[in-house]
């Protein structure tokens, strides 16, 4: 299953906004009616009014809107599976998403620059497998190792610091998780690419890099930021402050990054506002041993939007048939008596 035009899925953000506007309209409606009479008199003055039916019609319309958005995104289903051989490497990217990555000493910010770098790396791949791990105080797999570059980009766009509540920079945890995320295939180059500002608060990174090296993996460290330090923006022109009210400054720990790369038999690359880091990383990965890999590929995708469109039309017809007034046959049944709150 995939979406041919996934960009339209961002329109689903309209739905919670619509619910908020509906709740506000209901509140204003109740307030306006109570200006004219006591709340206990409303059921007598408006015996046929039904709040439940108004909400039912509204919810149906929101479901219809969601289905229309899915139709625009063009859902497709792969109908044919083939196993094809590719010649490449396996690379797992560990992306630091701690708050310090919001610093803007690299434009537009350390995190956004890192995501752009990863996106360009994915574009450069053609026959390689890629996985994605995000880490801060903890680490977890955002995308298991795959050749599905479209999914890799989709997951990449969703990455923000609030994905992980535990703050910090546990490079060791990310390296250990990456080491256990490769396939069991042998005779193929396997690279762990860590993008971080090097503020390791947990320790154990050198030992984890050495362990990765013992398994035959290369550890590349991409240090992002500058060594002079920069504040961490928190929105609204404010910056992160410590308990004493002082602005927190975050600086690239370049020496630690070099040490981890050396321990992992890899390379340290400094990321700045140029494309030099991208070019050098591509050169280093090109030196690694490539091997034949079996990949499952879905071909001959069929459009599946018709089912969503038909369901939307059925619900739209249902919404038209539902009136906001209580059905007279249901008035005599206690649970369906009209109530205005």
XYZ file of N, CA and C in Angstrom, residues 2 13 61 64 69 98 100-101 143 155 164 173 181 195 231 264 283 296 301 305 318 341:
66
model
N 0.560 2.208 -0.853
C 1.310 3.449 -0.890
C 0.389 4.566 -1.394
N -4.632 17.708 8.596
C -4.491 18.586 9.762
C -5.675 19.540 9.893
N -19.579 14.719 7.960
C -18.936 15.614 6.990
C -17.420 15.587 7.128
N -16.221 12.471 5.518
C -16.256 12.661 4.063
C -15.049 13.482 3.609
N -9.677 13.721 0.941
C -8.234 13.955 1.007
C -7.471 12.687 0.635
N 17.720 15.774 19.781
C 17.657 16.465 21.067
C 17.417 17.954 20.828
N 19.085 20.485 21.521
C 20.255 21.246 21.059
C 20.343 21.279 19.546
N 19.660 20.326 18.855
C 19.686 20.300 17.394
C 18.809 21.390 16.788
N 12.579 3.812 11.040
C 12.327 3.070 9.803
C 13.277 1.882 9.737
N 8.952 9.267 6.458
C 9.280 9.199 7.875
C 10.212 10.330 8.275
N 10.707 12.248 21.112
C 11.304 11.594 22.282
C 11.221 12.543 23.467
N 23.504 4.422 22.948
C 22.256 3.694 22.724
C 21.902 3.626 21.253
N 20.354 -3.748 14.001
C 19.285 -3.488 13.034
C 19.652 -3.860 11.608
N 24.467 11.459 12.903
C 24.449 12.911 12.704
C 24.105 13.549 14.042
N 22.685 29.602 21.090
C 21.510 29.383 21.943
C 20.513 28.451 21.274
N 35.234 3.569 15.782
C 34.381 2.768 14.910
C 34.966 2.526 13.536
N 31.512 10.027 -1.060
C 32.794 9.442 -1.464
C 33.192 8.299 -0.546
N 12.419 -7.232 -1.952
C 11.041 -7.459 -2.367
C 10.503 -6.167 -2.966
N 1.164 -1.177 -9.575
C 0.266 -0.637 -8.551
C -1.082 -0.286 -9.170
N -8.447 4.497 -5.074
C -9.213 5.652 -4.612
C -10.712 5.477 -4.817
N -26.062 10.125 3.300
C -26.580 9.889 4.647
C -26.682 11.197 5.427
N -28.315 21.786 25.508
C -27.421 22.109 26.632
C -26.565 23.302 26.278
